[in-house]
Amino acid sequence: MRSVYISRATSVAARSLDGEMMIMSARDSTLFTLNPAGTIIWQSADGKMPLAEIVKQKICVEFDADPAEALEDAEQFVSDLASHGILVVSDSPITQPELHSKTVTRGS
């Protein structure tokens, strides 16, 4: 099984508002509101940790999820966001810091 690494793209606007992550693609102005699992994946998308490890260490622990099912769901989610230019996907670690977006957080 190959490793997949993910990183947040720079061409997005992202904001955490009252616990919900909202992301807009600059490419097509699509707005996404992420659920809690999607928010964890988004916040963990640093290009250094493989998606499988994000799922294993964070999603499965937080939601007591089946690892195989959670990984399949995460791969679909990542593919969806990547198709809108929101995530960058690579088969090797992503080390270029300019690929990361800035996220603004607002409290409740």
mmCIF file of N, CA, C and O in Angstrom:
data_model
loop_
_atom_site.group_PDB
_atom_site.id
_atom_site.type_symbol
_atom_site.label_atom_id
_atom_site.label_comp_id
_atom_site.label_asym_id
_atom_site.label_seq_id
_atom_site.Cartn_x
_atom_site.Cartn_y
_atom_site.Cartn_z
ATOM 1 N N MET A 1 0.838 -1.184 0.000
ATOM 2 C CA MET A 1 0.000 0.000 0.000
ATOM 3 C C MET A 1 0.886 1.251 0.000
ATOM 4 O O MET A 1 1.806 1.380 0.790
ATOM 5 N N ARG A 2 0.595 2.171 -0.887
ATOM 6 C CA ARG A 2 1.401 3.381 -0.980
ATOM 7 C C ARG A 2 0.923 4.420 0.034
ATOM 8 O O ARG A 2 -0.244 4.470 0.400
ATOM 9 N N SER A 3 1.841 5.246 0.485
ATOM 10 C CA SER A 3 1.495 6.315 1.414
ATOM 11 C C SER A 3 0.996 7.517 0.641
ATOM 12 O O SER A 3 1.488 7.817 -0.447
ATOM 13 N N VAL A 4 0.032 8.207 1.205
ATOM 14 C CA VAL A 4 -0.511 9.427 0.625
ATOM 15 C C VAL A 4 -0.311 10.534 1.648
ATOM 16 O O VAL A 4 -0.661 10.384 2.817
ATOM 17 N N TYR A 5 0.282 11.623 1.199
ATOM 18 C CA TYR A 5 0.515 12.782 2.051
ATOM 19 C C TYR A 5 -0.385 13.914 1.561
ATOM 20 O O TYR A 5 -0.592 14.071 0.356
ATOM 21 N N ILE A 6 -0.893 14.693 2.494
ATOM 22 C CA ILE A 6 -1.785 15.790 2.123
ATOM 23 C C ILE A 6 -1.322 17.084 2.771
ATOM 24 O O ILE A 6 -0.759 17.090 3.857
ATOM 25 N N SER A 7 -1.565 18.169 2.054
ATOM 26 C CA SER A 7 -1.229 19.492 2.541
ATOM 27 C C SER A 7 -2.317 20.462 2.108
ATOM 28 O O SER A 7 -2.937 20.286 1.058
ATOM 29 N N ARG A 8 -2.550 21.466 2.910
ATOM 30 C CA ARG A 8 -3.542 22.487 2.556
ATOM 31 C C ARG A 8 -2.990 23.335 1.408
ATOM 32 O O ARG A 8 -1.819 23.721 1.425
ATOM 33 N N ALA A 9 -3.813 23.635 0.440
ATOM 34 C CA ALA A 9 -3.414 24.475 -0.690
ATOM 35 C C ALA A 9 -3.441 25.947 -0.283
ATOM 36 O O ALA A 9 -4.133 26.333 0.657
ATOM 37 N N THR A 10 -2.694 26.770 -1.012
ATOM 38 C CA THR A 10 -2.658 28.200 -0.699
ATOM 39 C C THR A 10 -3.834 28.957 -1.299
ATOM 40 O O THR A 10 -4.145 30.047 -0.864
ATOM 41 N N SER A 11 -4.474 28.382 -2.282
ATOM 42 C CA SER A 11 -5.552 29.090 -2.986
ATOM 43 C C SER A 11 -6.912 28.864 -2.336
ATOM 44 O O SER A 11 -7.900 28.633 -3.018
ATOM 45 N N VAL A 12 -6.939 28.952 -1.004
ATOM 46 C CA VAL A 12 -8.189 28.782 -0.270
ATOM 47 C C VAL A 12 -8.284 29.828 0.829
ATOM 48 O O VAL A 12 -7.284 30.368 1.279
ATOM 49 N N ALA A 13 -9.498 30.063 1.236
ATOM 50 C CA ALA A 13 -9.747 30.857 2.434
ATOM 51 C C ALA A 13 -10.379 29.897 3.429
ATOM 52 O O ALA A 13 -11.336 29.200 3.097
ATOM 53 N N ALA A 14 -9.828 29.832 4.628
ATOM 54 C CA ALA A 14 -10.329 28.900 5.637
ATOM 55 C C ALA A 14 -10.548 29.633 6.947
ATOM 56 O O ALA A 14 -9.758 30.499 7.323
ATOM 57 N N ARG A 15 -11.626 29.268 7.609
ATOM 58 C CA ARG A 15 -11.949 29.904 8.881
ATOM 59 C C ARG A 15 -12.647 28.893 9.779
ATOM 60 O O ARG A 15 -13.550 28.188 9.342
ATOM 61 N N SER A 16 -12.211 28.866 11.026
ATOM 62 C CA SER A 16 -12.887 28.057 12.030
ATOM 63 C C SER A 16 -13.801 28.988 12.795
ATOM 64 O O SER A 16 -13.358 29.993 13.347
ATOM 65 N N LEU A 17 -15.072 28.666 12.803
ATOM 66 C CA LEU A 17 -16.059 29.517 13.453
ATOM 67 C C LEU A 17 -16.972 28.643 14.294
ATOM 68 O O LEU A 17 -17.669 27.777 13.762
ATOM 69 N N ASP A 18 -16.915 28.825 15.586
ATOM 70 C CA ASP A 18 -17.735 28.048 16.517
ATOM 71 C C ASP A 18 -17.576 26.549 16.313
ATOM 72 O O ASP A 18 -18.541 25.793 16.309
ATOM 73 N N GLY A 19 -16.351 26.102 16.093
ATOM 74 C CA GLY A 19 -16.077 24.680 15.976
ATOM 75 C C GLY A 19 -16.276 24.083 14.598
ATOM 76 O O GLY A 19 -16.010 22.906 14.396
ATOM 77 N N GLU A 20 -16.748 24.868 13.635
ATOM 78 C CA GLU A 20 -16.915 24.379 12.264
ATOM 79 C C GLU A 20 -15.849 24.991 11.375
ATOM 80 O O GLU A 20 -15.594 26.189 11.450
ATOM 81 N N MET A 21 -15.230 24.159 10.555
ATOM 82 C CA MET A 21 -14.230 24.651 9.608
ATOM 83 C C MET A 21 -14.935 24.945 8.297
ATOM 84 O O MET A 21 -15.609 24.073 7.741
ATOM 85 N N MET A 22 -14.797 26.171 7.834
ATOM 86 C CA MET A 22 -15.381 26.576 6.554
ATOM 87 C C MET A 22 -14.240 26.923 5.618
ATOM 88 O O MET A 22 -13.335 27.677 5.983
ATOM 89 N N ILE A 23 -14.289 26.359 4.409
ATOM 90 C CA ILE A 23 -13.212 26.536 3.443
ATOM 91 C C ILE A 23 -13.812 26.923 2.102
ATOM 92 O O ILE A 23 -14.784 26.311 1.653
ATOM 93 N N MET A 24 -13.221 27.926 1.459
ATOM 94 C CA MET A 24 -13.666 28.318 0.128
ATOM 95 C C MET A 24 -12.513 28.167 -0.856
ATOM 96 O O MET A 24 -11.409 28.626 -0.602
ATOM 97 N N SER A 25 -12.793 27.517 -1.955
ATOM 98 C CA SER A 25 -11.814 27.339 -3.019
ATOM 99 C C SER A 25 -11.762 28.599 -3.868
ATOM 100 O O SER A 25 -12.785 29.077 -4.348
ATOM 101 N N ALA A 26 -10.560 29.122 -4.069
ATOM 102 C CA ALA A 26 -10.397 30.281 -4.954
ATOM 103 C C ALA A 26 -10.579 29.873 -6.406
ATOM 104 O O ALA A 26 -10.927 30.691 -7.244
ATOM 105 N N ARG A 27 -10.369 28.595 -6.696
ATOM 106 C CA ARG A 27 -10.478 28.108 -8.065
ATOM 107 C C ARG A 27 -11.900 28.212 -8.599
ATOM 108 O O ARG A 27 -12.130 28.683 -9.697
ATOM 109 N N ASP A 28 -12.876 27.767 -7.800
ATOM 110 C CA ASP A 28 -14.257 27.747 -8.304
ATOM 111 C C ASP A 28 -15.274 28.307 -7.308
ATOM 112 O O ASP A 28 -16.467 28.142 -7.486
ATOM 113 N N SER A 29 -14.804 28.974 -6.247
ATOM 114 C CA SER A 29 -15.645 29.597 -5.226
ATOM 115 C C SER A 29 -16.578 28.613 -4.518
ATOM 116 O O SER A 29 -17.589 29.016 -3.960
ATOM 117 N N THR A 30 -16.238 27.343 -4.533
ATOM 118 C CA THR A 30 -17.032 26.354 -3.820
ATOM 119 C C THR A 30 -16.759 26.505 -2.329
ATOM 120 O O THR A 30 -15.609 26.612 -1.899
ATOM 121 N N LEU A 31 -17.824 26.511 -1.523
ATOM 122 C CA LEU A 31 -17.708 26.635 -0.078
ATOM 123 C C LEU A 31 -17.968 25.277 0.555
ATOM 124 O O LEU A 31 -18.953 24.611 0.234
ATOM 125 N N PHE A 32 -17.090 24.868 1.450
ATOM 126 C CA PHE A 32 -17.224 23.607 2.170
ATOM 127 C C PHE A 32 -17.329 23.900 3.659
ATOM 128 O O PHE A 32 -16.580 24.726 4.181
ATOM 129 N N THR A 33 -18.229 23.238 4.338
ATOM 130 C CA THR A 33 -18.293 23.246 5.790
ATOM 131 C C THR A 33 -17.960 21.833 6.221
ATOM 132 O O THR A 33 -18.665 20.886 5.871
ATOM 133 N N LEU A 34 -16.871 21.675 6.951
ATOM 134 C CA LEU A 34 -16.382 20.351 7.300
ATOM 135 C C LEU A 34 -16.986 19.848 8.598
ATOM 136 O O LEU A 34 -17.141 20.614 9.558
ATOM 137 N N ASN A 35 -17.284 18.556 8.625
ATOM 138 C CA ASN A 35 -17.739 17.917 9.857
ATOM 139 C C ASN A 35 -16.528 17.736 10.770
ATOM 140 O O ASN A 35 -15.393 18.038 10.378
ATOM 141 N N PRO A 36 -16.721 17.254 12.001
ATOM 142 C CA PRO A 36 -15.585 17.114 12.924
ATOM 143 C C PRO A 36 -14.443 16.247 12.376
ATOM 144 O O PRO A 36 -13.271 16.601 12.543
ATOM 145 N N ALA A 37 -14.743 15.142 11.724
ATOM 146 C CA ALA A 37 -13.673 14.292 11.170
ATOM 147 C C ALA A 37 -12.945 15.018 10.042
ATOM 148 O O ALA A 37 -11.714 14.982 9.966
ATOM 149 N N GLY A 38 -13.682 15.695 9.185
ATOM 150 C CA GLY A 38 -13.073 16.461 8.107
ATOM 151 C C GLY A 38 -12.199 17.580 8.634
ATOM 152 O O GLY A 38 -11.132 17.874 8.090
ATOM 153 N N THR A 39 -12.638 18.206 9.727
ATOM 154 C CA THR A 39 -11.862 19.277 10.347
ATOM 155 C C THR A 39 -10.535 18.737 10.879
ATOM 156 O O THR A 39 -9.485 19.361 10.704
ATOM 157 N N ILE A 40 -10.554 17.561 11.493
ATOM 158 C CA ILE A 40 -9.317 16.955 11.984
ATOM 159 C C ILE A 40 -8.362 16.673 10.822
ATOM 160 O O ILE A 40 -7.164 16.952 10.913
ATOM 161 N N ILE A 41 -8.879 16.136 9.738
ATOM 162 C CA ILE A 41 -8.036 15.856 8.569
ATOM 163 C C ILE A 41 -7.458 17.157 8.031
ATOM 164 O O ILE A 41 -6.265 17.256 7.755
ATOM 165 N N TRP A 42 -8.291 18.186 7.875
ATOM 166 C CA TRP A 42 -7.841 19.480 7.367
ATOM 167 C C TRP A 42 -6.732 20.048 8.266
ATOM 168 O O TRP A 42 -5.689 20.481 7.781
ATOM 169 N N GLN A 43 -6.964 20.055 9.576
ATOM 170 C CA GLN A 43 -5.993 20.631 10.491
ATOM 171 C C GLN A 43 -4.697 19.818 10.542
ATOM 172 O O GLN A 43 -3.646 20.357 10.864
ATOM 173 N N SER A 44 -4.773 18.537 10.213
ATOM 174 C CA SER A 44 -3.595 17.658 10.240
ATOM 175 C C SER A 44 -2.845 17.627 8.918
ATOM 176 O O SER A 44 -1.786 17.006 8.818
ATOM 177 N N ALA A 45 -3.376 18.272 7.896
ATOM 178 C CA ALA A 45 -2.803 18.216 6.547
ATOM 179 C C ALA A 45 -1.567 19.101 6.456
ATOM 180 O O ALA A 45 -1.577 20.170 5.853
ATOM 181 N N ASP A 46 -0.473 18.617 7.052
ATOM 182 C CA ASP A 46 0.767 19.391 7.067
ATOM 183 C C ASP A 46 1.786 18.895 6.052
ATOM 184 O O ASP A 46 2.886 19.431 5.954
ATOM 185 N N GLY A 47 1.437 17.840 5.309
ATOM 186 C CA GLY A 47 2.344 17.307 4.305
ATOM 187 C C GLY A 47 3.397 16.369 4.851
ATOM 188 O O GLY A 47 4.154 15.779 4.094
ATOM 189 N N LYS A 48 3.455 16.209 6.159
ATOM 190 C CA LYS A 48 4.492 15.397 6.787
ATOM 191 C C LYS A 48 3.994 14.017 7.213
ATOM 192 O O LYS A 48 4.727 13.050 7.129
ATOM 193 N N MET A 49 2.770 13.937 7.714
ATOM 194 C CA MET A 49 2.227 12.677 8.203
ATOM 195 C C MET A 49 1.347 12.052 7.118
ATOM 196 O O MET A 49 0.483 12.723 6.568
ATOM 197 N N PRO A 50 1.557 10.777 6.819
ATOM 198 C CA PRO A 50 0.705 10.118 5.816
ATOM 199 C C PRO A 50 -0.759 10.102 6.266
ATOM 200 O O PRO A 50 -1.055 10.051 7.464
ATOM 201 N N LEU A 51 -1.658 10.141 5.319
ATOM 202 C CA LEU A 51 -3.085 10.126 5.607
ATOM 203 C C LEU A 51 -3.458 8.929 6.473
ATOM 204 O O LEU A 51 -4.255 9.059 7.407
ATOM 205 N N ALA A 52 -2.891 7.775 6.204
ATOM 206 C CA ALA A 52 -3.208 6.579 6.992
ATOM 207 C C ALA A 52 -2.868 6.781 8.474
ATOM 208 O O ALA A 52 -3.598 6.313 9.351
ATOM 209 N N GLU A 53 -1.787 7.491 8.744
ATOM 210 C CA GLU A 53 -1.408 7.759 10.134
ATOM 211 C C GLU A 53 -2.338 8.787 10.774
ATOM 212 O O GLU A 53 -2.652 8.685 11.959
ATOM 213 N N ILE A 54 -2.748 9.785 10.006
ATOM 214 C CA ILE A 54 -3.721 10.760 10.517
ATOM 215 C C ILE A 54 -4.985 10.027 10.932
ATOM 216 O O ILE A 54 -5.534 10.253 12.015
ATOM 217 N N VAL A 55 -5.444 9.135 10.072
ATOM 218 C CA VAL A 55 -6.663 8.379 10.363
ATOM 219 C C VAL A 55 -6.457 7.503 11.600
ATOM 220 O O VAL A 55 -7.277 7.507 12.519
ATOM 221 N N LYS A 56 -5.364 6.779 11.628
ATOM 222 C CA LYS A 56 -5.086 5.849 12.734
ATOM 223 C C LYS A 56 -4.923 6.580 14.066
ATOM 224 O O LYS A 56 -5.522 6.198 15.077
ATOM 225 N N GLN A 57 -4.115 7.646 14.075
ATOM 226 C CA GLN A 57 -3.784 8.327 15.325
ATOM 227 C C GLN A 57 -4.824 9.332 15.786
ATOM 228 O O GLN A 57 -4.906 9.634 16.976
ATOM 229 N N LYS A 58 -5.593 9.876 14.850
ATOM 230 C CA LYS A 58 -6.504 10.952 15.234
ATOM 231 C C LYS A 58 -7.977 10.601 15.017
ATOM 232 O O LYS A 58 -8.787 10.747 15.923
ATOM 233 N N ILE A 59 -8.342 10.148 13.833
ATOM 234 C CA ILE A 59 -9.752 9.860 13.536
ATOM 235 C C ILE A 59 -10.238 8.641 14.323
ATOM 236 O O ILE A 59 -11.269 8.697 14.997
ATOM 237 N N CYS A 60 -9.504 7.542 14.241
ATOM 238 C CA CYS A 60 -9.931 6.312 14.917
ATOM 239 C C CYS A 60 -9.976 6.486 16.428
ATOM 240 O O CYS A 60 -10.871 5.970 17.085
ATOM 241 N N VAL A 61 -9.027 7.231 16.971
ATOM 242 C CA VAL A 61 -8.994 7.471 18.409
ATOM 243 C C VAL A 61 -10.162 8.362 18.827
ATOM 244 O O VAL A 61 -10.874 8.066 19.786
ATOM 245 N N GLU A 62 -10.386 9.435 18.103
ATOM 246 C CA GLU A 62 -11.440 10.407 18.447
ATOM 247 C C GLU A 62 -12.846 9.823 18.291
ATOM 248 O O GLU A 62 -13.729 10.087 19.092
ATOM 249 N N PHE A 63 -13.051 9.015 17.249
ATOM 250 C CA PHE A 63 -14.397 8.560 16.931
ATOM 251 C C PHE A 63 -14.594 7.054 17.109
ATOM 252 O O PHE A 63 -15.638 6.529 16.739
ATOM 253 N N ASP A 64 -13.587 6.345 17.640
ATOM 254 C CA ASP A 64 -13.660 4.900 17.827
ATOM 255 C C ASP A 64 -14.139 4.223 16.544
ATOM 256 O O ASP A 64 -15.085 3.434 16.540
ATOM 257 N N ALA A 65 -13.486 4.569 15.440
ATOM 258 C CA ALA A 65 -13.887 4.101 14.112
ATOM 259 C C ALA A 65 -13.075 2.895 13.675
ATOM 260 O O ALA A 65 -11.930 2.706 14.111
ATOM 261 N N ASP A 66 -13.654 2.089 12.791
ATOM 262 C CA ASP A 66 -12.947 0.979 12.170
ATOM 263 C C ASP A 66 -11.868 1.557 11.259
ATOM 264 O O ASP A 66 -12.173 2.375 10.376
ATOM 265 N N PRO A 67 -10.598 1.164 11.439
ATOM 266 C CA PRO A 67 -9.507 1.761 10.660
ATOM 267 C C PRO A 67 -9.666 1.645 9.147
ATOM 268 O O PRO A 67 -9.428 2.616 8.424
ATOM 269 N N ALA A 68 -10.065 0.486 8.650
ATOM 270 C CA ALA A 68 -10.201 0.307 7.198
ATOM 271 C C ALA A 68 -11.314 1.180 6.632
ATOM 272 O O ALA A 68 -11.149 1.835 5.595
ATOM 273 N N GLU A 69 -12.433 1.213 7.316
ATOM 274 C CA GLU A 69 -13.569 2.031 6.859
ATOM 275 C C GLU A 69 -13.246 3.520 6.968
ATOM 276 O O GLU A 69 -13.556 4.303 6.066
ATOM 277 N N ALA A 70 -12.603 3.903 8.067
ATOM 278 C CA ALA A 70 -12.245 5.316 8.258
ATOM 279 C C ALA A 70 -11.248 5.770 7.197
ATOM 280 O O ALA A 70 -11.355 6.886 6.681
ATOM 281 N N LEU A 71 -10.288 4.915 6.859
ATOM 282 C CA LEU A 71 -9.314 5.276 5.829
ATOM 283 C C LEU A 71 -9.991 5.403 4.467
ATOM 284 O O LEU A 71 -9.707 6.342 3.719
ATOM 285 N N GLU A 72 -10.889 4.501 4.162
ATOM 286 C CA GLU A 72 -11.615 4.583 2.883
ATOM 287 C C GLU A 72 -12.407 5.888 2.800
ATOM 288 O O GLU A 72 -12.384 6.579 1.780
ATOM 289 N N ASP A 73 -13.101 6.240 3.882
ATOM 290 C CA ASP A 73 -13.860 7.497 3.919
ATOM 291 C C ASP A 73 -12.922 8.705 3.788
ATOM 292 O O ASP A 73 -13.225 9.661 3.074
ATOM 293 N N ALA A 74 -11.787 8.651 4.480
ATOM 294 C CA ALA A 74 -10.828 9.762 4.435
ATOM 295 C C ALA A 74 -10.249 9.926 3.037
ATOM 296 O O ALA A 74 -10.079 11.048 2.559
ATOM 297 N N GLU A 75 -9.949 8.822 2.380
ATOM 298 C CA GLU A 75 -9.417 8.893 1.013
ATOM 299 C C GLU A 75 -10.422 9.534 0.064
ATOM 300 O O GLU A 75 -10.055 10.341 -0.786
ATOM 301 N N GLN A 76 -11.694 9.212 0.217
ATOM 302 C CA GLN A 76 -12.735 9.811 -0.626
ATOM 303 C C GLN A 76 -12.858 11.305 -0.335
ATOM 304 O O GLN A 76 -12.961 12.124 -1.244
ATOM 305 N N PHE A 77 -12.839 11.654 0.946
ATOM 306 C CA PHE A 77 -12.914 13.046 1.369
ATOM 307 C C PHE A 77 -11.743 13.854 0.797
ATOM 308 O O PHE A 77 -11.931 14.930 0.229
ATOM 309 N N VAL A 78 -10.537 13.318 0.921
ATOM 310 C CA VAL A 78 -9.333 13.988 0.420
ATOM 311 C C VAL A 78 -9.403 14.140 -1.097
ATOM 312 O O VAL A 78 -9.082 15.194 -1.644
ATOM 313 N N SER A 79 -9.838 13.098 -1.772
ATOM 314 C CA SER A 79 -9.968 13.153 -3.229
ATOM 315 C C SER A 79 -10.948 14.250 -3.644
ATOM 316 O O SER A 79 -10.698 15.000 -4.595
ATOM 317 N N ASP A 80 -12.036 14.352 -2.915
ATOM 318 C CA ASP A 80 -13.048 15.377 -3.191
ATOM 319 C C ASP A 80 -12.470 16.781 -3.025
ATOM 320 O O ASP A 80 -12.620 17.637 -3.899
ATOM 321 N N LEU A 81 -11.792 17.022 -1.912
ATOM 322 C CA LEU A 81 -11.211 18.346 -1.681
ATOM 323 C C LEU A 81 -10.080 18.641 -2.662
ATOM 324 O O LEU A 81 -9.934 19.772 -3.116
ATOM 325 N N ALA A 82 -9.291 17.629 -3.001
ATOM 326 C CA ALA A 82 -8.207 17.823 -3.967
ATOM 327 C C ALA A 82 -8.755 18.193 -5.340
ATOM 328 O O ALA A 82 -8.159 19.003 -6.061
ATOM 329 N N SER A 83 -9.898 17.632 -5.706
ATOM 330 C CA SER A 83 -10.488 17.943 -7.014
ATOM 331 C C SER A 83 -10.933 19.400 -7.114
ATOM 332 O O SER A 83 -11.082 19.932 -8.206
ATOM 333 N N HIS A 84 -11.119 20.056 -5.973
ATOM 334 C CA HIS A 84 -11.480 21.474 -5.945
ATOM 335 C C HIS A 84 -10.271 22.359 -5.654
ATOM 336 O O HIS A 84 -10.416 23.569 -5.446
ATOM 337 N N GLY A 85 -9.081 21.751 -5.592
ATOM 338 C CA GLY A 85 -7.874 22.521 -5.351
ATOM 339 C C GLY A 85 -7.692 22.952 -3.912
ATOM 340 O O GLY A 85 -6.922 23.871 -3.623
ATOM 341 N N ILE A 86 -8.374 22.291 -2.992
ATOM 342 C CA ILE A 86 -8.314 22.667 -1.583
ATOM 343 C C ILE A 86 -7.195 21.933 -0.852
ATOM 344 O O ILE A 86 -6.596 22.465 0.066
ATOM 345 N N LEU A 87 -6.932 20.707 -1.254
ATOM 346 C CA LEU A 87 -5.822 19.934 -0.698
ATOM 347 C C LEU A 87 -4.859 19.559 -1.805
ATOM 348 O O LEU A 87 -5.265 19.349 -2.947
ATOM 349 N N VAL A 88 -3.582 19.470 -1.451
ATOM 350 C CA VAL A 88 -2.542 18.979 -2.340
ATOM 351 C C VAL A 88 -2.248 17.550 -1.892
ATOM 352 O O VAL A 88 -2.084 17.290 -0.697
ATOM 353 N N VAL A 89 -2.207 16.613 -2.836
ATOM 354 C CA VAL A 89 -1.967 15.204 -2.528
ATOM 355 C C VAL A 89 -0.672 14.771 -3.205
ATOM 356 O O VAL A 89 -0.424 15.108 -4.363
ATOM 357 N N SER A 90 0.140 14.014 -2.470
ATOM 358 C CA SER A 90 1.419 13.546 -2.994
ATOM 359 C C SER A 90 1.709 12.152 -2.449
ATOM 360 O O SER A 90 1.211 11.780 -1.398
ATOM 361 N N ASP A 91 2.556 11.415 -3.172
ATOM 362 C CA ASP A 91 2.971 10.100 -2.683
ATOM 363 C C ASP A 91 4.271 10.176 -1.891
ATOM 364 O O ASP A 91 4.825 9.164 -1.481
ATOM 365 N N SER A 92 4.750 11.395 -1.647
ATOM 366 C CA SER A 92 5.919 11.602 -0.794
ATOM 367 C C SER A 92 5.655 12.840 0.070
ATOM 368 O O SER A 92 4.782 13.649 -0.250
ATOM 369 N N PRO A 93 6.385 12.985 1.175
ATOM 370 C CA PRO A 93 6.151 14.144 2.048
ATOM 371 C C PRO A 93 6.226 15.461 1.284
ATOM 372 O O PRO A 93 7.036 15.616 0.366
ATOM 373 N N ILE A 94 5.391 16.384 1.679
ATOM 374 C CA ILE A 94 5.325 17.712 1.059
ATOM 375 C C ILE A 94 6.054 18.663 2.002
ATOM 376 O O ILE A 94 5.596 18.919 3.109
ATOM 377 N N THR A 95 7.180 19.180 1.564
ATOM 378 C CA THR A 95 8.014 19.980 2.456
ATOM 379 C C THR A 95 8.031 21.467 2.131
ATOM 380 O O THR A 95 8.640 22.237 2.847
ATOM 381 N N GLN A 96 7.393 21.866 1.073
ATOM 382 C CA GLN A 96 7.409 23.276 0.691
ATOM 383 C C GLN A 96 6.390 24.051 1.520
ATOM 384 O O GLN A 96 5.188 23.875 1.354
ATOM 385 N N PRO A 97 6.835 24.917 2.411
ATOM 386 C CA PRO A 97 5.908 25.627 3.293
ATOM 387 C C PRO A 97 4.937 26.521 2.547
ATOM 388 O O PRO A 97 3.868 26.807 3.052
ATOM 389 N N GLU A 98 5.272 26.947 1.345
ATOM 390 C CA GLU A 98 4.356 27.826 0.607
ATOM 391 C C GLU A 98 3.088 27.105 0.166
ATOM 392 O O GLU A 98 2.155 27.724 -0.306
ATOM 393 N N LEU A 99 3.023 25.793 0.331
ATOM 394 C CA LEU A 99 1.813 25.061 -0.021
ATOM 395 C C LEU A 99 0.739 25.150 1.042
ATOM 396 O O LEU A 99 -0.409 24.809 0.817
ATOM 397 N N HIS A 100 1.097 25.619 2.225
ATOM 398 C CA HIS A 100 0.138 25.645 3.317
ATOM 399 C C HIS A 100 -0.653 26.943 3.322
ATOM 400 O O HIS A 100 -0.124 28.009 3.095
ATOM 401 N N SER A 101 -1.928 26.837 3.619
ATOM 402 C CA SER A 101 -2.776 28.023 3.700
ATOM 403 C C SER A 101 -2.763 28.526 5.137
ATOM 404 O O SER A 101 -2.316 27.863 6.048
ATOM 405 N N LYS A 102 -3.295 29.695 5.320
ATOM 406 C CA LYS A 102 -3.456 30.240 6.659
ATOM 407 C C LYS A 102 -4.907 30.065 7.062
ATOM 408 O O LYS A 102 -5.815 30.276 6.279
ATOM 409 N N THR A 103 -5.111 29.672 8.297
ATOM 410 C CA THR A 103 -6.452 29.465 8.820
ATOM 411 C C THR A 103 -6.697 30.488 9.914
ATOM 412 O O THR A 103 -5.872 30.660 10.798
ATOM 413 N N VAL A 104 -7.825 31.146 9.858
ATOM 414 C CA VAL A 104 -8.229 32.106 10.860
ATOM 415 C C VAL A 104 -9.199 31.419 11.799
ATOM 416 O O VAL A 104 -10.130 30.753 11.352
ATOM 417 N N THR A 105 -8.998 31.551 13.095
ATOM 418 C CA THR A 105 -9.868 30.908 14.063
ATOM 419 C C THR A 105 -10.595 31.985 14.862
ATOM 420 O O THR A 105 -9.987 32.933 15.337
ATOM 421 N N ARG A 106 -11.888 31.801 14.993
ATOM 422 C CA ARG A 106 -12.705 32.704 15.798
ATOM 423 C C ARG A 106 -13.404 31.884 16.862
ATOM 424 O O ARG A 106 -13.964 30.842 16.557
ATOM 425 N N GLY A 107 -13.417 32.343 18.061
ATOM 426 C CA GLY A 107 -14.056 31.628 19.161
ATOM 427 C C GLY A 107 -15.566 31.711 19.103
ATOM 428 O O GLY A 107 -16.144 32.409 18.297
ATOM 429 N N SER A 108 -16.190 30.984 20.003
ATOM 430 C CA SER A 108 -17.664 30.961 20.039
ATOM 431 C C SER A 108 -18.252 32.168 20.692
ATOM 432 O O SER A 108 -17.706 32.927 21.351
#
